[in-house]
Structures are given as structure tokens and as C-alpha cells.
């Protein structure tokens, strides 16, 4: 009797382990439908520059993402295929070089749920100061990433992010960079890097460029990176990730050491997908002091 029970339990555990794998294999058996491929081409700016192997890999990752993650519309929004495929495509861009083409990569394994609002959403925040005074604020947010398996996005801003006019901003890349960052156990600007040597080099380069961005933000000087990255090291990593994928030539020119660290981490060079912009016109300096040059 005991043997039968142990056998039944073992079979149950085996089925629970095999069942999701079987369902995933079945979901990946068919290619991504043509209508969904067209959405990737339309809303993921980098897709147009990819070679055929990269496109196929991204399509497969999108299929897995759509199979594994649940999308929920908020504030009355009906989540459409356009929204799901656009979000999945941009999110999987961060993993494109990081996974071998095994067909079964881990895609944000701790993420379950993507909440989508039609536009910027208001979140009540409570802050308590040392004297116990509670201040309620309502902040407009474009996106939010939680360590408990949730990402929240404004569709209005996601839609704009896949296109040229977004000028380096991409809320999906930003929030999913936070997801990668949190995989190391702390959301602190250092994702899982593997070796202590890699952490040392990462810390040296990012600490210096973060300090430089804080300086730029303080003095109102605009470089490649958005000043929001000066908020804290986690935001710096997320903002720099947006630039790495959206403005790779500019980032590589202005922050070569940072670009090199990101090349090693993301294992892909986004410059291959974009035509290099013309070099900026440098005005010859007039006589006297040239202000605003601090480096
Ligand atoms: Zn952020």
C-alpha cells in the first residue's frame, strides 16, 4: 500500500514537472503567426536591422514569453495582440544575445504578470517622516517593475518607444532592465555577472559614469544619458540600458568603457542594427574661455 502511495506521488511530481515543458514545446511547435511577425517589424525598431537568425530567435522568444506570462488590462483597457507582441518583443530584445539558441531559454523566470494601463497611471505613495507625519502623494508613472514578479506599463508610452521619435527612451527596456537587475537578489544597478572580477570592473566603470551623470544633472548639462539615471544606481543601469539599445553609437562614443561593460553583459552589439549618425558639428572655439567643457 505504502509503495503504491509513493509510486503515485512520484508519478504526480513527474507529471507536474513534465506538463509545463510539454505545453511549452507544443506552443513553440508552430512558427509565430505572420500577423504577429508584422507587429514586431512595426513596433520593435531594431527588428528591421536584424539578420534572419536573430529575427527567428526573437520570434521564438516572443512565443515563449506570450506562453508563460499573463497580461492584464487595467483601467478598462482590453489587451490586444498588438500590445502583447510589442511588449514581449521589446522585453526579449534584452535577452537576445544572452541566451544560446537552444529553443528553451529562461525568459524572466521570476516574472508572471504584466499589467497594462492605457496611459500614464497614478499611484498613491505614502511617506512617513521622522516626526510621524504621513504625506500622501499621487505620482504619474509610465512604468514600474516589482521584484515579486510584476511589471506595470503605460501602453501609450510603450507604443511610442518602438519608434524613432522616442529619442532614446524606451519604457519596456527600462522596466525589464530592472527585472534583470533584481535577478541578482538586489535591485542595485548590478545584475548577476558571474565572477568577482566582472563585478569589480562593472563597479569601477559604472560608479565613475554615474558620478559624472550626477554632475551633469546638477549643472543642467545634457549628454547621451537621461538625467533620470542620476536618481540612484538602479535607475542608472536602467537608463543606460535604454541608451545601449536605442542610441548605441552615441553611447559608445561618449561612454566607451560603459559600452564595453554592457557588450559583455548583453552579449550583443546593437550598433549592428543602426546606421551611425553623422558626427556632431563642432564649432571652432572663439577666443577666451570655452565654458561648459568640464571633461
Ligand atoms: Zn526605473
mmCIF file of C-alpha atoms and ligand atoms in Angstrom:
data_model
loop_
_atom_site.group_PDB
_atom_site.id
_atom_site.type_symbol
_atom_site.label_atom_id
_atom_site.label_comp_id
_atom_site.label_asym_id
_atom_site.label_seq_id
_atom_site.Cartn_x
_atom_site.Cartn_y
_atom_site.Cartn_z
ATOM 1 C CA UNK A 1 0.000 0.000 0.000
ATOM 2 C CA UNK A 2 2.795 2.347 1.025
ATOM 3 C CA UNK A 3 4.656 1.501 -2.180
ATOM 4 C CA UNK A 4 1.599 2.348 -4.270
ATOM 5 C CA UNK A 5 1.253 5.718 -2.490
ATOM 6 C CA UNK A 6 4.934 6.579 -3.025
ATOM 7 C CA UNK A 7 4.612 5.496 -6.654
ATOM 8 C CA UNK A 8 1.503 7.670 -7.162
ATOM 9 C CA UNK A 9 3.223 10.641 -5.508
ATOM 10 C CA UNK A 10 6.299 10.170 -7.688
ATOM 11 C CA UNK A 11 4.147 9.961 -10.814
ATOM 12 C CA UNK A 12 2.261 13.105 -9.741
ATOM 13 C CA UNK A 13 5.509 15.042 -9.239
ATOM 14 C CA UNK A 14 6.875 13.803 -12.560
ATOM 15 C CA UNK A 15 3.675 14.881 -14.331
ATOM 16 C CA UNK A 16 3.768 18.311 -12.633
ATOM 17 C CA UNK A 17 7.375 18.711 -13.825
ATOM 18 C CA UNK A 18 6.801 17.435 -17.350
ATOM 19 C CA UNK A 19 3.429 19.052 -18.045
ATOM 20 C CA UNK A 20 4.673 22.684 -18.397
ATOM 21 C CA UNK A 21 7.587 21.501 -20.560
ATOM 22 C CA UNK A 22 5.221 19.590 -22.829
ATOM 23 C CA UNK A 23 2.873 22.596 -23.108
ATOM 24 C CA UNK A 24 5.803 24.914 -23.953
ATOM 25 C CA UNK A 25 7.065 22.521 -26.621
ATOM 26 C CA UNK A 26 3.591 22.398 -28.115
ATOM 27 C CA UNK A 27 3.349 26.225 -28.086
ATOM 28 C CA UNK A 28 6.710 26.505 -29.869
ATOM 29 C CA UNK A 29 5.909 23.818 -32.442
ATOM 30 C CA UNK A 30 4.253 26.329 -34.768
ATOM 31 C CA UNK A 31 6.007 29.471 -36.063
ATOM 32 C CA UNK A 32 4.908 32.894 -34.818
ATOM 33 C CA UNK A 33 1.833 33.876 -36.903
ATOM 34 C CA UNK A 34 2.561 36.308 -39.749
ATOM 35 C CA UNK A 35 0.319 38.994 -38.202
ATOM 36 C CA UNK A 36 2.440 38.899 -35.025
ATOM 37 C CA UNK A 37 5.704 38.996 -37.008
ATOM 38 C CA UNK A 38 4.338 42.142 -38.693
ATOM 39 C CA UNK A 39 3.786 43.695 -35.243
ATOM 40 C CA UNK A 40 7.445 43.040 -34.332
ATOM 41 C CA UNK A 41 8.540 44.660 -37.611
ATOM 42 C CA UNK A 42 6.305 47.652 -36.921
ATOM 43 C CA UNK A 43 6.933 48.255 -33.221
ATOM 44 C CA UNK A 44 10.444 46.984 -32.455
ATOM 45 C CA UNK A 45 12.749 49.483 -34.147
ATOM 46 C CA UNK A 46 15.792 47.150 -34.051
ATOM 47 C CA UNK A 47 13.956 44.297 -35.811
ATOM 48 C CA UNK A 48 14.445 45.856 -39.269
ATOM 49 C CA UNK A 49 18.242 45.740 -38.888
ATOM 50 C CA UNK A 50 18.434 42.137 -37.657
ATOM 51 C CA UNK A 51 19.690 39.233 -39.721
ATOM 52 C CA UNK A 52 17.432 36.250 -40.340
ATOM 53 C CA UNK A 53 18.855 34.140 -37.474
ATOM 54 C CA UNK A 54 18.336 36.956 -34.954
ATOM 55 C CA UNK A 55 14.781 37.524 -36.187
ATOM 56 C CA UNK A 56 13.958 33.837 -35.829
ATOM 57 C CA UNK A 57 15.433 33.741 -32.329
ATOM 58 C CA UNK A 58 13.475 36.828 -31.263
ATOM 59 C CA UNK A 59 10.253 35.363 -32.689
ATOM 60 C CA UNK A 60 10.770 32.161 -30.726
ATOM 61 C CA UNK A 61 11.478 34.063 -27.516
ATOM 62 C CA UNK A 62 8.339 36.151 -28.052
ATOM 63 C CA UNK A 63 6.313 32.931 -28.439
ATOM 64 C CA UNK A 64 7.703 31.640 -25.149
ATOM 65 C CA UNK A 65 7.108 34.979 -23.422
ATOM 66 C CA UNK A 66 3.472 35.039 -24.600
ATOM 67 C CA UNK A 67 3.031 31.431 -23.489
ATOM 68 C CA UNK A 68 4.464 31.938 -19.988
ATOM 69 C CA UNK A 69 3.371 35.441 -18.932
ATOM 70 C CA UNK A 70 -0.093 36.705 -18.145
ATOM 71 C CA UNK A 71 -1.218 40.139 -19.382
ATOM 72 C CA UNK A 72 -3.916 42.065 -17.544
ATOM 73 C CA UNK A 73 -5.530 45.268 -18.820
ATOM 74 C CA UNK A 74 -6.126 47.961 -16.171
ATOM 75 C CA UNK A 75 -8.456 50.976 -16.063
ATOM 76 C CA UNK A 76 -10.781 49.364 -18.603
ATOM 77 C CA UNK A 77 -8.087 48.531 -21.183
ATOM 78 C CA UNK A 78 -8.614 45.498 -23.429
ATOM 79 C CA UNK A 79 -5.185 43.946 -24.040
ATOM 80 C CA UNK A 80 -4.734 43.271 -27.760
ATOM 81 C CA UNK A 81 -2.217 41.172 -29.708
ATOM 82 C CA UNK A 82 -0.537 44.435 -30.748
ATOM 83 C CA UNK A 83 0.149 45.229 -27.075
ATOM 84 C CA UNK A 84 1.236 41.731 -26.047
ATOM 85 C CA UNK A 85 3.593 41.197 -29.003
ATOM 86 C CA UNK A 86 5.082 44.707 -28.796
ATOM 87 C CA UNK A 87 5.832 44.369 -25.069
ATOM 88 C CA UNK A 88 7.166 40.811 -25.476
ATOM 89 C CA UNK A 89 9.343 41.809 -28.460
ATOM 90 C CA UNK A 90 10.954 44.764 -26.727
ATOM 91 C CA UNK A 91 11.421 42.842 -23.459
ATOM 92 C CA UNK A 92 13.070 39.891 -25.251
ATOM 93 C CA UNK A 93 15.481 42.233 -27.052
ATOM 94 C CA UNK A 94 17.418 42.444 -23.769
ATOM 95 C CA UNK A 95 17.861 38.664 -23.773
ATOM 96 C CA UNK A 96 18.586 38.155 -27.472
ATOM 97 C CA UNK A 97 22.357 37.865 -27.065
ATOM 98 C CA UNK A 98 22.236 36.358 -23.583
ATOM 99 C CA UNK A 99 20.597 33.084 -24.433
ATOM 100 C CA UNK A 100 22.036 30.387 -26.608
ATOM 101 C CA UNK A 101 19.744 29.377 -29.438
ATOM 102 C CA UNK A 102 18.546 26.280 -27.595
ATOM 103 C CA UNK A 103 14.876 26.995 -28.173
ATOM 104 C CA UNK A 104 14.265 26.773 -24.420
ATOM 105 C CA UNK A 105 15.969 29.743 -22.806
ATOM 106 C CA UNK A 106 14.926 31.123 -19.430
ATOM 107 C CA UNK A 107 12.870 34.224 -20.106
ATOM 108 C CA UNK A 108 12.460 36.369 -16.985
ATOM 109 C CA UNK A 109 11.807 33.238 -14.900
ATOM 110 C CA UNK A 110 10.505 35.131 -11.845
ATOM 111 C CA UNK A 111 8.095 37.329 -13.835
ATOM 112 C CA UNK A 112 4.456 36.218 -14.064
ATOM 113 C CA UNK A 113 2.285 39.243 -14.696
ATOM 114 C CA UNK A 114 2.293 42.321 -16.937
ATOM 115 C CA UNK A 115 -0.292 44.946 -16.039
ATOM 116 C CA UNK A 116 -1.054 47.386 -18.857
ATOM 117 C CA UNK A 117 -2.694 50.807 -18.395
ATOM 118 C CA UNK A 118 -3.925 52.852 -21.363
ATOM 119 C CA UNK A 119 -1.691 55.815 -20.417
ATOM 120 C CA UNK A 120 0.398 57.148 -17.536
ATOM 121 C CA UNK A 121 -1.058 55.816 -14.302
ATOM 122 C CA UNK A 122 -1.419 57.381 -10.895
ATOM 123 C CA UNK A 123 -0.028 55.594 -7.897
ATOM 124 C CA UNK A 124 -0.702 56.769 -4.343
ATOM 125 C CA UNK A 125 2.517 56.924 -2.305
ATOM 126 C CA UNK A 126 2.709 57.270 1.443
ATOM 127 C CA UNK A 127 5.769 58.737 3.076
ATOM 128 C CA UNK A 128 6.246 58.999 6.833
ATOM 129 C CA UNK A 129 8.818 61.438 8.168
ATOM 130 C CA UNK A 130 10.717 61.110 11.451
ATOM 131 C CA UNK A 131 8.034 63.003 13.406
ATOM 132 C CA UNK A 132 5.395 60.576 12.134
ATOM 133 C CA UNK A 133 3.780 62.947 9.626
ATOM 134 C CA UNK A 134 2.307 60.957 6.746
ATOM 135 C CA UNK A 135 2.389 62.652 3.349
ATOM 136 C CA UNK A 136 0.232 61.249 0.585
ATOM 137 C CA UNK A 137 1.387 61.822 -2.956
ATOM 138 C CA UNK A 138 -0.035 60.739 -6.262
ATOM 139 C CA UNK A 139 2.620 60.222 -8.900
ATOM 140 C CA UNK A 140 2.217 59.853 -12.636
ATOM 141 C CA UNK A 141 4.106 56.759 -13.748
ATOM 142 C CA UNK A 142 4.935 55.351 -17.178
ATOM 143 C CA UNK A 143 6.086 52.021 -15.855
ATOM 144 C CA UNK A 144 7.037 50.149 -12.750
ATOM 145 C CA UNK A 145 8.934 46.935 -12.048
ATOM 146 C CA UNK A 146 8.340 44.879 -8.926
ATOM 147 C CA UNK A 147 10.588 42.195 -7.519
ATOM 148 C CA UNK A 148 7.554 39.971 -6.837
ATOM 149 C CA UNK A 149 7.009 39.053 -10.480
ATOM 150 C CA UNK A 150 5.089 42.057 -11.837
ATOM 151 C CA UNK A 151 5.768 44.765 -14.406
ATOM 152 C CA UNK A 152 3.326 47.642 -14.924
ATOM 153 C CA UNK A 153 3.347 49.651 -18.174
ATOM 154 C CA UNK A 154 1.565 52.547 -19.857
ATOM 155 C CA UNK A 155 0.583 51.378 -23.359
ATOM 156 C CA UNK A 156 0.656 54.931 -24.678
ATOM 157 C CA UNK A 157 4.386 55.132 -23.828
ATOM 158 C CA UNK A 158 5.178 51.563 -24.935
ATOM 159 C CA UNK A 159 3.667 52.327 -28.350
ATOM 160 C CA UNK A 160 5.873 55.370 -28.806
ATOM 161 C CA UNK A 161 9.005 53.595 -27.560
ATOM 162 C CA UNK A 162 9.402 51.319 -30.576
ATOM 163 C CA UNK A 163 9.787 54.258 -32.947
ATOM 164 C CA UNK A 164 12.496 56.689 -33.892
ATOM 165 C CA UNK A 165 10.812 59.722 -32.328
ATOM 166 C CA UNK A 166 11.216 58.219 -28.857
ATOM 167 C CA UNK A 167 14.754 59.760 -28.800
ATOM 168 C CA UNK A 168 16.419 57.036 -26.787
ATOM 169 C CA UNK A 169 13.589 56.454 -24.313
ATOM 170 C CA UNK A 170 12.022 53.039 -24.045
ATOM 171 C CA UNK A 171 9.886 52.253 -21.006
ATOM 172 C CA UNK A 172 9.838 48.486 -21.725
ATOM 173 C CA UNK A 173 13.635 48.229 -21.921
ATOM 174 C CA UNK A 174 13.804 50.340 -18.751
ATOM 175 C CA UNK A 175 11.424 48.229 -16.646
ATOM 176 C CA UNK A 176 12.796 44.908 -17.886
ATOM 177 C CA UNK A 177 16.349 46.082 -17.114
ATOM 178 C CA UNK A 178 15.088 46.433 -13.520
ATOM 179 C CA UNK A 179 13.831 42.837 -13.761
ATOM 180 C CA UNK A 180 17.311 41.656 -14.832
ATOM 181 C CA UNK A 181 18.860 43.756 -12.072
ATOM 182 C CA UNK A 182 16.602 42.121 -9.459
ATOM 183 C CA UNK A 183 17.669 38.591 -10.543
ATOM 184 C CA UNK A 184 20.866 39.044 -8.502
ATOM 185 C CA UNK A 185 18.737 39.362 -5.338
ATOM 186 C CA UNK A 186 19.128 43.142 -5.023
ATOM 187 C CA UNK A 187 17.908 45.833 -7.409
ATOM 188 C CA UNK A 188 21.041 47.952 -7.073
ATOM 189 C CA UNK A 189 22.406 48.572 -10.559
ATOM 190 C CA UNK A 190 24.487 45.373 -10.680
ATOM 191 C CA UNK A 191 22.729 42.411 -12.314
ATOM 192 C CA UNK A 192 24.109 38.885 -11.945
ATOM 193 C CA UNK A 193 27.566 38.971 -13.558
ATOM 194 C CA UNK A 194 29.121 35.680 -12.569
ATOM 195 C CA UNK A 195 32.643 36.369 -11.388
ATOM 196 C CA UNK A 196 34.057 38.760 -8.789
ATOM 197 C CA UNK A 197 36.387 40.129 -11.458
ATOM 198 C CA UNK A 198 33.382 41.134 -13.580
ATOM 199 C CA UNK A 199 31.728 42.802 -10.589
ATOM 200 C CA UNK A 200 34.953 44.744 -9.876
ATOM 201 C CA UNK A 201 35.197 46.078 -13.401
ATOM 202 C CA UNK A 202 31.428 46.794 -13.578
ATOM 203 C CA UNK A 203 31.505 48.674 -10.306
ATOM 204 C CA UNK A 204 34.557 50.742 -11.281
ATOM 205 C CA UNK A 205 33.126 51.861 -14.643
ATOM 206 C CA UNK A 206 29.503 52.386 -13.587
ATOM 207 C CA UNK A 207 30.410 54.202 -10.359
ATOM 208 C CA UNK A 208 32.508 56.696 -12.328
ATOM 209 C CA UNK A 209 29.918 57.273 -15.077
ATOM 210 C CA UNK A 210 27.111 57.508 -12.515
ATOM 211 C CA UNK A 211 29.061 60.216 -10.646
ATOM 212 C CA UNK A 212 29.608 62.038 -13.958
ATOM 213 C CA UNK A 213 25.874 61.873 -14.745
ATOM 214 C CA UNK A 214 25.030 63.272 -11.302
ATOM 215 C CA UNK A 215 27.421 66.116 -12.059
ATOM 216 C CA UNK A 216 25.809 66.712 -15.475
ATOM 217 C CA UNK A 217 22.336 66.638 -13.905
ATOM 218 C CA UNK A 218 23.349 69.072 -11.170
ATOM 219 C CA UNK A 219 24.724 71.578 -13.688
ATOM 220 C CA UNK A 220 21.987 71.049 -16.283
ATOM 221 C CA UNK A 221 24.367 69.658 -18.935
ATOM 222 C CA UNK A 222 22.785 67.184 -21.354
ATOM 223 C CA UNK A 223 24.857 64.259 -22.631
ATOM 224 C CA UNK A 224 23.601 60.955 -24.029
ATOM 225 C CA UNK A 225 22.142 59.583 -20.789
ATOM 226 C CA UNK A 226 18.878 60.908 -19.390
ATOM 227 C CA UNK A 227 19.273 62.739 -16.079
ATOM 228 C CA UNK A 228 16.736 60.374 -14.502
ATOM 229 C CA UNK A 229 19.643 57.903 -14.363
ATOM 230 C CA UNK A 230 21.245 60.140 -11.723
ATOM 231 C CA UNK A 231 18.474 59.175 -9.242
ATOM 232 C CA UNK A 232 20.296 56.072 -7.941
ATOM 233 C CA UNK A 233 22.486 53.223 -9.318
ATOM 234 C CA UNK A 234 19.451 51.045 -10.211
ATOM 235 C CA UNK A 235 17.978 53.850 -12.348
ATOM 236 C CA UNK A 236 21.413 54.455 -13.870
ATOM 237 C CA UNK A 237 21.565 50.836 -15.073
ATOM 238 C CA UNK A 238 18.006 51.022 -16.477
ATOM 239 C CA UNK A 239 18.574 54.375 -18.241
ATOM 240 C CA UNK A 240 21.954 53.249 -19.628
ATOM 241 C CA UNK A 241 20.286 50.056 -20.922
ATOM 242 C CA UNK A 242 17.750 52.191 -22.822
ATOM 243 C CA UNK A 243 20.620 54.132 -24.436
ATOM 244 C CA UNK A 244 22.632 50.965 -25.171
ATOM 245 C CA UNK A 245 19.799 49.580 -27.303
ATOM 246 C CA UNK A 246 18.285 52.822 -28.601
ATOM 247 C CA UNK A 247 21.316 55.093 -29.160
ATOM 248 C CA UNK A 248 24.238 52.657 -29.299
ATOM 249 C CA UNK A 249 26.553 54.749 -31.499
ATOM 250 C CA UNK A 250 26.153 57.827 -29.314
ATOM 251 C CA UNK A 251 26.624 55.847 -26.083
ATOM 252 C CA UNK A 252 29.731 54.069 -27.421
ATOM 253 C CA UNK A 253 31.250 57.402 -28.488
ATOM 254 C CA UNK A 254 30.591 59.191 -25.182
ATOM 255 C CA UNK A 255 30.919 56.287 -22.721
ATOM 256 C CA UNK A 256 33.259 53.707 -24.331
ATOM 257 C CA UNK A 257 34.095 51.849 -21.085
ATOM 258 C CA UNK A 258 30.418 51.661 -20.070
ATOM 259 C CA UNK A 259 29.514 50.463 -23.556
ATOM 260 C CA UNK A 260 32.154 47.754 -23.255
ATOM 261 C CA UNK A 261 30.733 46.539 -19.916
ATOM 262 C CA UNK A 262 27.252 46.363 -21.480
ATOM 263 C CA UNK A 263 28.620 44.490 -24.525
ATOM 264 C CA UNK A 264 29.960 41.837 -22.157
ATOM 265 C CA UNK A 265 26.727 41.675 -20.168
ATOM 266 C CA UNK A 266 24.154 41.730 -23.001
ATOM 267 C CA UNK A 267 26.469 39.775 -25.365
ATOM 268 C CA UNK A 268 25.214 41.652 -28.379
ATOM 269 C CA UNK A 269 26.211 44.873 -30.145
ATOM 270 C CA UNK A 270 23.119 46.980 -31.012
ATOM 271 C CA UNK A 271 25.259 49.163 -33.325
ATOM 272 C CA UNK A 272 24.823 46.417 -35.958
ATOM 273 C CA UNK A 273 21.114 47.357 -36.222
ATOM 274 C CA UNK A 274 21.521 51.087 -36.689
ATOM 275 C CA UNK A 275 23.218 53.348 -39.160
ATOM 276 C CA UNK A 276 25.783 55.527 -37.391
ATOM 277 C CA UNK A 277 24.556 59.118 -37.108
ATOM 278 C CA UNK A 278 26.696 61.828 -38.765
ATOM 279 C CA UNK A 279 29.371 63.179 -36.419
ATOM 280 C CA UNK A 280 28.244 66.274 -34.500
ATOM 281 C CA UNK A 281 29.347 69.603 -35.913
ATOM 282 C CA UNK A 282 31.990 71.018 -33.596
ATOM 283 C CA UNK A 283 32.123 74.812 -33.590
ATOM 284 C CA UNK A 284 35.700 76.113 -33.517
ATOM 285 C CA UNK A 285 36.294 77.742 -30.123
ATOM 286 C CA UNK A 286 36.256 81.512 -30.057
ATOM 287 C CA UNK A 287 38.940 83.434 -28.188
ATOM 288 C CA UNK A 288 38.879 83.229 -24.441
ATOM 289 C CA UNK A 289 37.440 80.607 -22.115
ATOM 290 C CA UNK A 290 35.191 77.892 -23.528
ATOM 291 C CA UNK A 291 32.529 77.400 -20.920
ATOM 292 C CA UNK A 292 30.626 74.197 -20.357
ATOM 293 C CA UNK A 293 33.547 71.847 -21.085
ATOM 294 C CA UNK A 294 34.202 70.055 -17.878
ATOM 295 C CA UNK A 295 35.818 66.857 -19.041
HETATM 296 ZN ZN1 LIG B 1 13.305 52.883 -13.179
#
